[in-house]
């Protein structure tokens, strides 16, 4: 992952955010030091035989940050930028996210340094199965539960579940985000994008504002961006821009999201869409709008480009899209940031509902799923907003502080730091 000279590595950056919040709640040095380091890191070799006979040796990781509140939980991503530092940062974010939404989980993240978009489905399957085998002894429904993330989906989760079940017996609860036919939950796929909208609505309501007519620019049109755009469109907001790897489209009057969704579902990229004006991903970030939602990769808003942001609110639908230097610059310009650990917590909250149904061998209707999702996220938003007001701090500082308080209490109660 590339860094501007203004920012530390992503793991140091997350520790910086932890430090800011720890100061507010006066967290002891011992707990701080413990929570700034993952409890376990696996770095594995993943040999993959390509369809043309060539052998690729890939690097795979699973970082388990903290499990004091429950089994480790977090996605697995396939991307060329994956490295141990990035996975450490993302694992830590999961700990604060699950604690903030009060889920009985800890935090973890995994990934393989690879570009799966240039691989065949057979190659991706072989890679997934080998990776699972290499980390399987640290996974389990009460140990560590992966989920989809960047470039992984329900099919990848099905292979992980199958491989793990071959060793341990039928175990649907070992992963979430599965296909519906294998114990996946109706509602899980849209949960991150819909959750972003629930959090945004709660934020607007707390500030006596209305979503209808608000101009929203979304960087990304994958699972998160697409569902978010759709839910915003349905509610009468104007989605003025969306993008994918090929670039974006912009229409100040609002894009036709159903048409763009059909375009992308038919396998085409947005640079061939017949809608609005074409913009680059960098240009999209600077478009004038009410809400800017980075919903793709991390570190897209930094001290180097924060001055060009023309939104009043940044909704962090992606993980770690704003670096510490970007965070300071946005704050100085009066832009409110709704932090990732709150904004995109709908995904892991939906995973919790799926896991709960799997271990109870019971199924919910999607209406129950979405209504419980809303309740959880609105409660988390209210907690964060009240804390921020009480302590006169940012929403990020408040979100981390609440997570830190909950995790440090559990860590202490379990006697983890007794050193025994
Ligand atoms: N990858 C998602 C996230 O970053 C979901 C994780 C999960 O459901 O475990 O929050």
Tab-separated table of C-alpha atoms in Angstrom, residues 42 55 90 122 169 175 197 226 233 239 261 301-302 343 351 401:
chain	number	residue	atom	x	y	z
A	42	UNK	CA	-0.052	-16.022	10.757
A	55	UNK	CA	3.492	-22.320	-10.180
A	90	UNK	CA	-7.503	-3.837	9.414
A	122	UNK	CA	-10.430	-22.608	-10.882
A	169	UNK	CA	-17.129	-31.863	10.133
A	175	UNK	CA	-17.556	-18.246	7.916
A	197	UNK	CA	-27.412	4.474	4.902
A	226	UNK	CA	-23.753	-0.508	-5.196
A	233	UNK	CA	-31.643	6.383	-4.639
A	239	UNK	CA	-26.418	9.936	-6.053
A	261	UNK	CA	-26.567	-1.403	-11.625
A	301	UNK	CA	-8.021	10.985	1.496
A	302	UNK	CA	-4.730	12.265	2.871
A	343	UNK	CA	-20.194	3.750	9.076
A	351	UNK	CA	-22.394	-11.444	9.840
A	401	UNK	CA	-12.999	5.443	22.877
